[in-house]
mmCIF file of C-alpha atoms and ligand atoms in Angstrom:
data_model
loop_
_atom_site.group_PDB
_atom_site.id
_atom_site.type_symbol
_atom_site.label_atom_id
_atom_site.label_comp_id
_atom_site.label_asym_id
_atom_site.label_seq_id
_atom_site.Cartn_x
_atom_site.Cartn_y
_atom_site.Cartn_z
ATOM 1 C CA UNK A 1 65.151 -29.814 138.819
ATOM 2 C CA UNK A 2 65.559 -27.402 135.893
ATOM 3 C CA UNK A 3 68.702 -29.116 134.580
ATOM 4 C CA UNK A 4 70.038 -32.651 134.762
ATOM 5 C CA UNK A 5 72.422 -32.904 137.690
ATOM 6 C CA UNK A 6 76.171 -32.889 136.993
ATOM 7 C CA UNK A 7 76.892 -36.575 137.488
ATOM 8 C CA UNK A 8 80.425 -36.986 138.841
ATOM 9 C CA UNK A 9 79.749 -40.289 140.624
ATOM 10 C CA UNK A 10 81.700 -42.411 138.154
ATOM 11 C CA UNK A 11 82.898 -42.641 134.565
ATOM 12 C CA UNK A 12 80.476 -45.584 134.245
ATOM 13 C CA UNK A 13 77.467 -43.236 134.000
ATOM 14 C CA UNK A 14 78.151 -42.185 130.387
ATOM 15 C CA UNK A 15 75.358 -42.817 127.908
ATOM 16 C CA UNK A 16 75.925 -43.844 124.297
ATOM 17 C CA UNK A 17 76.040 -40.925 121.869
ATOM 18 C CA UNK A 18 73.917 -40.870 118.695
ATOM 19 C CA UNK A 19 76.989 -42.025 116.685
ATOM 20 C CA UNK A 20 77.577 -44.955 119.028
ATOM 21 C CA UNK A 21 73.870 -45.837 118.918
ATOM 22 C CA UNK A 22 74.062 -45.816 115.107
ATOM 23 C CA UNK A 23 76.988 -48.259 115.267
ATOM 24 C CA UNK A 24 74.904 -50.465 117.586
ATOM 25 C CA UNK A 25 71.909 -50.318 115.224
ATOM 26 C CA UNK A 26 74.060 -51.329 112.239
ATOM 27 C CA UNK A 27 75.926 -54.160 114.003
ATOM 28 C CA UNK A 28 76.142 -57.480 112.173
ATOM 29 C CA UNK A 29 75.436 -60.181 114.760
ATOM 30 C CA UNK A 30 75.334 -63.944 115.262
ATOM 31 C CA UNK A 31 75.295 -66.391 118.158
ATOM 32 C CA UNK A 32 78.624 -65.797 119.892
ATOM 33 C CA UNK A 33 78.345 -68.978 121.994
ATOM 34 C CA UNK A 34 78.519 -70.795 118.632
ATOM 35 C CA UNK A 35 81.374 -68.439 117.668
ATOM 36 C CA UNK A 36 79.167 -66.823 115.012
ATOM 37 C CA UNK A 37 79.229 -63.145 115.924
ATOM 38 C CA UNK A 38 81.554 -61.192 113.609
ATOM 39 C CA UNK A 39 81.271 -57.976 115.618
ATOM 40 C CA UNK A 40 82.407 -59.695 118.818
ATOM 41 C CA UNK A 41 85.324 -61.208 116.890
ATOM 42 C CA UNK A 42 86.196 -57.782 115.488
ATOM 43 C CA UNK A 43 86.159 -56.289 118.995
ATOM 44 C CA UNK A 44 88.304 -59.095 120.412
ATOM 45 C CA UNK A 45 90.857 -58.695 117.617
ATOM 46 C CA UNK A 46 90.931 -54.922 118.036
ATOM 47 C CA UNK A 47 91.399 -55.194 121.815
ATOM 48 C CA UNK A 48 94.264 -57.640 121.297
ATOM 49 C CA UNK A 49 95.897 -55.338 118.752
ATOM 50 C CA UNK A 50 95.635 -52.209 120.918
ATOM 51 C CA UNK A 51 97.140 -54.011 123.919
ATOM 52 C CA UNK A 52 99.775 -55.959 121.979
ATOM 53 C CA UNK A 53 98.410 -59.329 123.099
ATOM 54 C CA UNK A 54 97.674 -62.424 121.000
ATOM 55 C CA UNK A 55 93.976 -62.731 121.795
ATOM 56 C CA UNK A 56 91.015 -61.056 123.463
ATOM 57 C CA UNK A 57 87.792 -62.121 125.174
ATOM 58 C CA UNK A 58 84.688 -59.956 125.528
ATOM 59 C CA UNK A 59 83.210 -60.130 129.043
ATOM 60 C CA UNK A 60 80.076 -58.487 130.446
ATOM 61 C CA UNK A 61 81.914 -56.662 133.252
ATOM 62 C CA UNK A 62 85.358 -55.800 134.518
ATOM 63 C CA UNK A 63 84.785 -57.845 137.628
ATOM 64 C CA UNK A 64 84.036 -60.921 135.542
ATOM 65 C CA UNK A 65 87.190 -60.247 133.512
ATOM 66 C CA UNK A 66 89.346 -60.128 136.644
ATOM 67 C CA UNK A 67 87.712 -63.201 138.170
ATOM 68 C CA UNK A 68 88.020 -65.219 134.948
ATOM 69 C CA UNK A 69 91.690 -64.237 134.811
ATOM 70 C CA UNK A 70 92.296 -65.398 138.390
ATOM 71 C CA UNK A 71 90.469 -68.686 137.642
ATOM 72 C CA UNK A 72 92.665 -69.227 134.599
ATOM 73 C CA UNK A 73 95.957 -68.378 136.336
ATOM 74 C CA UNK A 74 95.546 -70.283 139.613
ATOM 75 C CA UNK A 75 94.605 -73.494 141.407
ATOM 76 C CA UNK A 76 92.640 -73.878 144.655
ATOM 77 C CA UNK A 77 94.842 -73.135 147.643
ATOM 78 C CA UNK A 78 97.066 -70.710 145.756
ATOM 79 C CA UNK A 79 97.785 -67.208 146.964
ATOM 80 C CA UNK A 80 97.783 -64.007 144.930
ATOM 81 C CA UNK A 81 99.772 -60.917 145.920
ATOM 82 C CA UNK A 82 97.769 -57.725 145.493
ATOM 83 C CA UNK A 83 97.577 -54.103 146.660
ATOM 84 C CA UNK A 84 95.464 -53.486 149.784
ATOM 85 C CA UNK A 85 93.198 -50.840 148.226
ATOM 86 C CA UNK A 86 92.751 -52.686 144.933
ATOM 87 C CA UNK A 87 89.397 -53.277 143.252
ATOM 88 C CA UNK A 88 89.876 -57.057 143.270
ATOM 89 C CA UNK A 89 90.500 -57.132 147.030
ATOM 90 C CA UNK A 90 87.748 -54.664 147.962
ATOM 91 C CA UNK A 91 84.988 -54.600 145.391
ATOM 92 C CA UNK A 92 84.571 -58.048 143.866
ATOM 93 C CA UNK A 93 82.617 -59.629 146.743
ATOM 94 C CA UNK A 94 85.487 -61.966 147.683
ATOM 95 C CA UNK A 95 85.429 -63.450 144.180
ATOM 96 C CA UNK A 96 88.933 -64.946 144.312
ATOM 97 C CA UNK A 97 88.032 -66.835 147.535
ATOM 98 C CA UNK A 98 84.564 -67.890 146.380
ATOM 99 C CA UNK A 99 85.254 -68.726 142.739
ATOM 100 C CA UNK A 100 88.928 -69.703 142.592
ATOM 101 C CA UNK A 101 89.568 -70.859 146.167
ATOM 102 C CA UNK A 102 92.446 -68.392 146.141
ATOM 103 C CA UNK A 103 93.653 -66.439 149.157
ATOM 104 C CA UNK A 104 94.733 -62.853 148.608
ATOM 105 C CA UNK A 105 97.880 -61.480 150.249
ATOM 106 C CA UNK A 106 97.333 -57.718 150.297
ATOM 107 C CA UNK A 107 100.274 -55.290 150.452
ATOM 108 C CA UNK A 108 99.601 -51.914 152.093
ATOM 109 C CA UNK A 109 101.027 -48.965 150.188
ATOM 110 C CA UNK A 110 100.661 -45.208 150.413
ATOM 111 C CA UNK A 111 99.985 -44.616 146.735
ATOM 112 C CA UNK A 112 98.944 -48.002 145.335
ATOM 113 C CA UNK A 113 102.358 -48.675 143.849
ATOM 114 C CA UNK A 114 104.333 -51.573 145.299
ATOM 115 C CA UNK A 115 107.878 -52.643 144.560
ATOM 116 C CA UNK A 116 109.820 -55.769 143.748
ATOM 117 C CA UNK A 117 110.937 -56.008 147.372
ATOM 118 C CA UNK A 118 107.303 -55.793 148.582
ATOM 119 C CA UNK A 119 106.522 -58.795 146.386
ATOM 120 C CA UNK A 120 109.691 -60.583 147.408
ATOM 121 C CA UNK A 121 108.722 -60.282 151.092
ATOM 122 C CA UNK A 122 105.228 -61.618 150.396
ATOM 123 C CA UNK A 123 106.335 -64.727 148.494
ATOM 124 C CA UNK A 124 105.783 -67.909 150.506
ATOM 125 C CA UNK A 125 108.526 -70.425 151.122
ATOM 126 C CA UNK A 126 108.070 -73.945 149.739
ATOM 127 C CA UNK A 127 106.480 -75.373 152.886
ATOM 128 C CA UNK A 128 103.511 -77.750 153.202
ATOM 129 C CA UNK A 129 101.941 -75.462 155.824
ATOM 130 C CA UNK A 130 101.658 -72.492 153.485
ATOM 131 C CA UNK A 131 99.736 -71.556 150.371
ATOM 132 C CA UNK A 132 101.543 -71.494 147.039
ATOM 133 C CA UNK A 133 102.270 -67.979 145.784
ATOM 134 C CA UNK A 134 101.099 -68.112 142.166
ATOM 135 C CA UNK A 135 100.007 -64.697 140.967
ATOM 136 C CA UNK A 136 100.709 -60.973 141.282
ATOM 137 C CA UNK A 137 97.898 -58.506 140.463
ATOM 138 C CA UNK A 138 98.501 -54.842 139.639
ATOM 139 C CA UNK A 139 96.015 -52.003 139.128
ATOM 140 C CA UNK A 140 96.635 -49.124 136.712
ATOM 141 C CA UNK A 141 95.270 -46.484 137.064
ATOM 142 C CA UNK A 142 94.559 -47.104 140.732
ATOM 143 C CA UNK A 143 90.931 -46.322 141.527
ATOM 144 C CA UNK A 144 90.892 -46.088 145.344
ATOM 145 C CA UNK A 145 94.151 -44.148 145.368
ATOM 146 C CA UNK A 146 92.604 -41.470 143.173
ATOM 147 C CA UNK A 147 93.501 -42.464 139.623
ATOM 148 C CA UNK A 148 97.260 -42.695 140.180
ATOM 149 C CA UNK A 149 99.333 -44.055 137.285
ATOM 150 C CA UNK A 150 101.539 -47.067 138.081
ATOM 151 C CA UNK A 151 104.889 -46.047 136.519
ATOM 152 C CA UNK A 152 106.013 -48.145 133.558
ATOM 153 C CA UNK A 153 109.584 -48.608 134.777
ATOM 154 C CA UNK A 154 108.278 -50.045 138.071
ATOM 155 C CA UNK A 155 105.993 -52.399 136.150
ATOM 156 C CA UNK A 156 108.960 -53.516 134.049
ATOM 157 C CA UNK A 157 111.004 -54.250 137.172
ATOM 158 C CA UNK A 158 108.106 -56.307 138.498
ATOM 159 C CA UNK A 159 107.849 -58.140 135.168
ATOM 160 C CA UNK A 160 111.497 -59.095 135.228
ATOM 161 C CA UNK A 161 111.101 -60.312 138.829
ATOM 162 C CA UNK A 162 107.866 -62.297 138.336
ATOM 163 C CA UNK A 163 109.310 -64.053 135.298
ATOM 164 C CA UNK A 164 112.452 -64.934 137.215
ATOM 165 C CA UNK A 165 110.433 -66.292 140.159
ATOM 166 C CA UNK A 166 107.954 -68.188 137.994
ATOM 167 C CA UNK A 167 104.941 -66.105 139.061
ATOM 168 C CA UNK A 168 102.001 -65.253 136.824
ATOM 169 C CA UNK A 169 100.838 -61.633 136.596
ATOM 170 C CA UNK A 170 97.507 -59.936 135.908
ATOM 171 C CA UNK A 171 96.859 -56.250 135.321
ATOM 172 C CA UNK A 172 93.531 -54.818 136.409
ATOM 173 C CA UNK A 173 93.703 -52.161 133.726
ATOM 174 C CA UNK A 174 90.094 -51.037 134.033
ATOM 175 C CA UNK A 175 91.463 -47.579 133.120
ATOM 176 C CA UNK A 176 94.712 -48.562 131.355
ATOM 177 C CA UNK A 177 93.965 -46.204 128.458
ATOM 178 C CA UNK A 178 93.723 -43.336 130.952
ATOM 179 C CA UNK A 179 97.228 -44.302 132.124
ATOM 180 C CA UNK A 180 98.466 -44.449 128.523
ATOM 181 C CA UNK A 181 97.000 -41.057 127.633
ATOM 182 C CA UNK A 182 98.311 -39.380 130.815
ATOM 183 C CA UNK A 183 101.848 -40.669 130.309
ATOM 184 C CA UNK A 184 101.946 -40.552 126.520
ATOM 185 C CA UNK A 185 103.133 -44.170 126.602
ATOM 186 C CA UNK A 186 101.474 -46.729 124.318
ATOM 187 C CA UNK A 187 99.108 -49.040 126.215
ATOM 188 C CA UNK A 188 101.039 -51.970 124.657
ATOM 189 C CA UNK A 189 104.083 -51.050 126.749
ATOM 190 C CA UNK A 190 102.107 -51.325 129.993
ATOM 191 C CA UNK A 191 100.336 -54.488 128.859
ATOM 192 C CA UNK A 192 103.627 -56.164 127.913
ATOM 193 C CA UNK A 193 104.540 -56.230 131.612
ATOM 194 C CA UNK A 194 101.752 -58.654 132.605
ATOM 195 C CA UNK A 195 100.538 -62.036 131.336
ATOM 196 C CA UNK A 196 96.921 -60.878 131.191
ATOM 197 C CA UNK A 197 95.105 -57.562 131.220
ATOM 198 C CA UNK A 198 91.496 -56.591 131.842
ATOM 199 C CA UNK A 199 90.249 -53.204 130.678
ATOM 200 C CA UNK A 200 86.791 -51.614 130.734
ATOM 201 C CA UNK A 201 84.867 -50.332 127.733
ATOM 202 C CA UNK A 202 82.084 -49.081 129.996
ATOM 203 C CA UNK A 203 84.081 -46.368 131.802
ATOM 204 C CA UNK A 204 85.779 -43.357 130.221
ATOM 205 C CA UNK A 205 85.642 -45.014 126.796
ATOM 206 C CA UNK A 206 81.885 -44.467 126.912
ATOM 207 C CA UNK A 207 80.416 -47.858 125.925
ATOM 208 C CA UNK A 208 77.242 -48.893 127.771
ATOM 209 C CA UNK A 209 78.365 -52.434 128.691
ATOM 210 C CA UNK A 210 81.430 -54.611 128.647
ATOM 211 C CA UNK A 211 85.085 -55.183 129.351
ATOM 212 C CA UNK A 212 87.923 -57.046 127.643
ATOM 213 C CA UNK A 213 90.333 -59.655 128.862
ATOM 214 C CA UNK A 214 93.498 -60.052 126.784
ATOM 215 C CA UNK A 215 96.471 -62.411 126.928
ATOM 216 C CA UNK A 216 98.149 -65.150 124.936
ATOM 217 C CA UNK A 217 96.090 -67.596 122.881
ATOM 218 C CA UNK A 218 96.382 -70.457 125.357
ATOM 219 C CA UNK A 219 95.330 -68.249 128.283
ATOM 220 C CA UNK A 220 92.336 -66.861 126.403
ATOM 221 C CA UNK A 221 91.204 -70.393 125.431
ATOM 222 C CA UNK A 222 91.118 -71.275 129.113
ATOM 223 C CA UNK A 223 89.500 -67.948 130.044
ATOM 224 C CA UNK A 224 86.794 -68.596 127.447
ATOM 225 C CA UNK A 225 85.846 -71.807 129.258
ATOM 226 C CA UNK A 226 85.734 -70.014 132.632
ATOM 227 C CA UNK A 227 83.620 -67.217 131.163
ATOM 228 C CA UNK A 228 81.088 -69.897 130.171
ATOM 229 C CA UNK A 229 81.263 -71.402 133.663
ATOM 230 C CA UNK A 230 80.377 -68.030 135.204
ATOM 231 C CA UNK A 231 77.407 -67.607 132.876
ATOM 232 C CA UNK A 232 79.166 -65.083 130.683
ATOM 233 C CA UNK A 233 78.466 -66.742 127.332
ATOM 234 C CA UNK A 234 76.385 -64.200 125.413
ATOM 235 C CA UNK A 235 74.407 -64.768 122.219
ATOM 236 C CA UNK A 236 73.971 -61.865 119.741
ATOM 237 C CA UNK A 237 76.515 -59.890 121.735
ATOM 238 C CA UNK A 238 77.574 -57.933 118.644
ATOM 239 C CA UNK A 239 74.834 -55.496 119.666
ATOM 240 C CA UNK A 240 76.991 -54.402 122.592
ATOM 241 C CA UNK A 241 80.373 -55.271 121.060
ATOM 242 C CA UNK A 242 79.643 -52.688 118.326
ATOM 243 C CA UNK A 243 79.650 -49.994 120.999
ATOM 244 C CA UNK A 244 83.015 -51.296 122.204
ATOM 245 C CA UNK A 245 84.500 -51.155 118.696
ATOM 246 C CA UNK A 246 83.200 -47.603 118.343
ATOM 247 C CA UNK A 247 84.652 -46.664 121.748
ATOM 248 C CA UNK A 248 88.114 -48.027 120.901
ATOM 249 C CA UNK A 249 88.152 -46.276 117.525
ATOM 250 C CA UNK A 250 86.918 -42.862 118.726
ATOM 251 C CA UNK A 251 87.195 -42.360 122.467
ATOM 252 C CA UNK A 252 90.753 -43.140 123.552
ATOM 253 C CA UNK A 253 92.572 -39.907 122.737
ATOM 254 C CA UNK A 254 89.743 -37.762 124.080
ATOM 255 C CA UNK A 255 90.396 -39.141 127.599
ATOM 256 C CA UNK A 256 92.932 -36.281 127.752
ATOM 257 C CA UNK A 257 90.005 -33.852 127.999
ATOM 258 C CA UNK A 258 88.704 -35.655 131.083
ATOM 259 C CA UNK A 259 92.143 -35.371 132.665
ATOM 260 C CA UNK A 260 92.401 -31.631 131.972
ATOM 261 C CA UNK A 261 88.948 -31.067 133.458
ATOM 262 C CA UNK A 262 89.696 -33.201 136.525
ATOM 263 C CA UNK A 263 92.873 -31.191 137.091
ATOM 264 C CA UNK A 264 91.042 -27.881 136.759
ATOM 265 C CA UNK A 265 88.288 -29.019 139.125
ATOM 266 C CA UNK A 266 90.800 -30.434 141.633
ATOM 267 C CA UNK A 267 92.773 -27.184 141.708
ATOM 268 C CA UNK A 268 89.604 -25.171 142.329
ATOM 269 C CA UNK A 269 88.505 -27.569 145.085
ATOM 270 C CA UNK A 270 91.951 -27.446 146.713
ATOM 271 C CA UNK A 271 91.455 -23.692 147.229
ATOM 272 C CA UNK A 272 88.341 -24.261 149.379
ATOM 273 C CA UNK A 273 89.489 -24.003 153.030
ATOM 274 C CA UNK A 274 87.280 -26.662 154.612
ATOM 275 C CA UNK A 275 88.079 -29.576 152.276
ATOM 276 C CA UNK A 276 91.324 -31.197 151.170
ATOM 277 C CA UNK A 277 92.539 -32.544 147.856
ATOM 278 C CA UNK A 278 95.982 -34.101 147.446
ATOM 279 C CA UNK A 279 96.839 -32.654 144.017
ATOM 280 C CA UNK A 280 99.758 -35.059 143.592
ATOM 281 C CA UNK A 281 97.294 -37.928 143.321
ATOM 282 C CA UNK A 282 95.160 -36.181 140.696
ATOM 283 C CA UNK A 283 96.870 -37.626 137.639
ATOM 284 C CA UNK A 284 93.940 -38.815 135.528
ATOM 285 C CA UNK A 285 90.139 -38.456 135.830
ATOM 286 C CA UNK A 286 89.569 -39.166 139.540
ATOM 287 C CA UNK A 287 89.592 -36.751 142.490
ATOM 288 C CA UNK A 288 89.394 -37.903 146.097
ATOM 289 C CA UNK A 289 88.151 -35.120 148.388
ATOM 290 C CA UNK A 290 88.760 -35.309 152.136
ATOM 291 C CA UNK A 291 85.817 -33.706 153.964
ATOM 292 C CA UNK A 292 86.930 -34.544 157.522
ATOM 293 C CA UNK A 293 87.460 -30.886 158.446
ATOM 294 C CA UNK A 294 84.233 -29.607 156.906
ATOM 295 C CA UNK A 295 82.100 -30.193 160.000
ATOM 296 C CA UNK A 296 79.864 -32.413 157.869
ATOM 297 C CA UNK A 297 79.625 -36.182 157.565
ATOM 298 C CA UNK A 298 80.225 -37.794 154.191
ATOM 299 C CA UNK A 299 76.489 -38.495 153.868
ATOM 300 C CA UNK A 300 75.621 -34.887 154.666
ATOM 301 C CA UNK A 301 78.104 -33.643 152.055
ATOM 302 C CA UNK A 302 76.623 -35.923 149.425
ATOM 303 C CA UNK A 303 73.078 -34.806 150.190
ATOM 304 C CA UNK A 304 73.934 -31.083 150.174
ATOM 305 C CA UNK A 305 75.808 -31.406 146.871
ATOM 306 C CA UNK A 306 72.939 -33.384 145.382
ATOM 307 C CA UNK A 307 70.398 -30.762 146.453
ATOM 308 C CA UNK A 308 72.412 -28.214 144.475
ATOM 309 C CA UNK A 309 72.695 -30.489 141.431
ATOM 310 C CA UNK A 310 76.079 -32.261 141.781
ATOM 311 C CA UNK A 311 76.282 -36.025 142.268
ATOM 312 C CA UNK A 312 79.316 -37.702 143.887
ATOM 313 C CA UNK A 313 79.857 -40.951 145.833
ATOM 314 C CA UNK A 314 81.124 -41.760 149.341
ATOM 315 C CA UNK A 315 84.653 -43.171 149.283
ATOM 316 C CA UNK A 316 85.523 -44.283 152.775
ATOM 317 C CA UNK A 317 84.636 -42.697 156.103
ATOM 318 C CA UNK A 318 85.907 -39.182 155.446
ATOM 319 C CA UNK A 319 86.328 -38.913 151.692
ATOM 320 C CA UNK A 320 84.165 -38.539 148.591
ATOM 321 C CA UNK A 321 85.083 -39.396 145.001
ATOM 322 C CA UNK A 322 84.591 -37.113 142.010
ATOM 323 C CA UNK A 323 85.119 -38.473 138.465
ATOM 324 C CA UNK A 324 85.184 -36.703 135.089
ATOM 325 C CA UNK A 325 84.094 -38.454 131.892
ATOM 326 C CA UNK A 326 82.695 -38.207 128.376
ATOM 327 C CA UNK A 327 79.414 -36.603 129.489
ATOM 328 C CA UNK A 328 81.070 -33.813 131.535
ATOM 329 C CA UNK A 329 81.886 -30.561 129.737
ATOM 330 C CA UNK A 330 83.499 -27.267 130.757
ATOM 331 C CA UNK A 331 80.189 -25.778 131.926
ATOM 332 C CA UNK A 332 79.652 -28.770 134.218
ATOM 333 C CA UNK A 333 83.061 -28.105 135.788
ATOM 334 C CA UNK A 334 82.232 -24.414 136.390
ATOM 335 C CA UNK A 335 78.906 -25.357 137.924
ATOM 336 C CA UNK A 336 80.506 -28.001 140.143
ATOM 337 C CA UNK A 337 83.104 -25.542 141.430
ATOM 338 C CA UNK A 338 80.432 -23.039 142.401
ATOM 339 C CA UNK A 339 78.287 -25.709 144.074
ATOM 340 C CA UNK A 340 81.274 -27.003 146.091
ATOM 341 C CA UNK A 341 82.103 -23.411 147.087
ATOM 342 C CA UNK A 342 78.547 -22.869 148.345
ATOM 343 C CA UNK A 343 78.320 -26.169 150.220
ATOM 344 C CA UNK A 344 81.751 -25.881 151.846
ATOM 345 C CA UNK A 345 81.940 -22.113 152.427
ATOM 346 C CA UNK A 346 83.020 -21.239 155.976
ATOM 347 C CA UNK A 347 79.876 -20.117 157.769
HETATM 348 C C1 PLP B 1 85.387 -50.497 137.542
HETATM 349 C C2 PLP B 1 86.552 -51.294 137.905
HETATM 350 C C3 PLP B 1 86.583 -52.688 137.689
HETATM 351 C C4 PLP B 1 85.441 -53.513 137.132
HETATM 352 O O1 PLP B 1 84.203 -52.987 137.294
HETATM 353 P P1 PLP B 1 82.831 -53.579 136.745
HETATM 354 O O2 PLP B 1 81.877 -52.627 137.381
HETATM 355 O O3 PLP B 1 82.704 -54.963 137.222
HETATM 356 O O4 PLP B 1 82.831 -53.477 135.258
HETATM 357 C C5 PLP B 1 87.742 -53.361 138.008
HETATM 358 N N1 PLP B 1 88.806 -52.709 138.473
HETATM 359 C C6 PLP B 1 88.829 -51.380 138.675
HETATM 360 C C7 PLP B 1 90.081 -50.725 139.151
HETATM 361 C C8 PLP B 1 87.692 -50.625 138.401
HETATM 362 O O5 PLP B 1 87.722 -49.311 138.617
#
């Protein structure tokens, strides 16, 4: 192929820039299992500051961050209320069941956003036959629903309710900085509505590896122990933490560019007759494209797009997902539009 393909599969495909690689090369490191790595400590303090929490914990992946959080919040036999299309319920290989012995109680929603009354209905009575409702998990932005932002006022209502009912809460904020940039609301405001938050450094923020778990000091002490249990204790992890520090210092505000490009691409795709994009859901950097009326299967669409130099992923039986990120520029958007037009032109 004459050019690299335009890789719209995920915002995880970004590669470290020369500046980020320089930060990695210069990182001061030590053995973080002994608590000796100053760069990891710097990253954990910075993550806590930017989310308004007391403490932070560097974890190798977002999935580990979520699973450590569920371990720390629950006991075996507990139940956690969660959205049906959430990452934790769908993409963490039944981690809550396997690792925590926790049953998930999924709530079906149209747009990924549930309400206080949805939670209220899902709470179990105090009855020896039933699991104990312990935890509520939210996701913002919502991946499977196309990058939708969970509104802050709704999160605040849920906060008030969970506190009143004695429930713990965890935010899967893999893309919480996308939500903050879209809405113009400080990430601290969103994070204040949950006891713990996980966010990813390895997505739109452009770091090669890693996620953060944040919460109060007591919670993070417990989470630290569970991270070790899962094999997540890392030695000279400052090598990768340096990329995270760089990402948090330089790559938050620029997420706005990804959102503008996703919007532009989504609008162009919505004008192609044989595919469908729900523009209302395109709020951040994710576009879900319904190809059910194209006369092609999802696999055929992916192959045809790939042959013309655009990479996307299947996202259910009749939809594909398209994601903008740090390594996608305006030319890539133009090229993608013309490739989609060719592949999906009415014959
Ligand atoms: C990516 C993602 C995660 C964690 O992903 P890892 O690949 O394990 O880092 C968790 N939640 C959501 C919503 C995500 O999009």
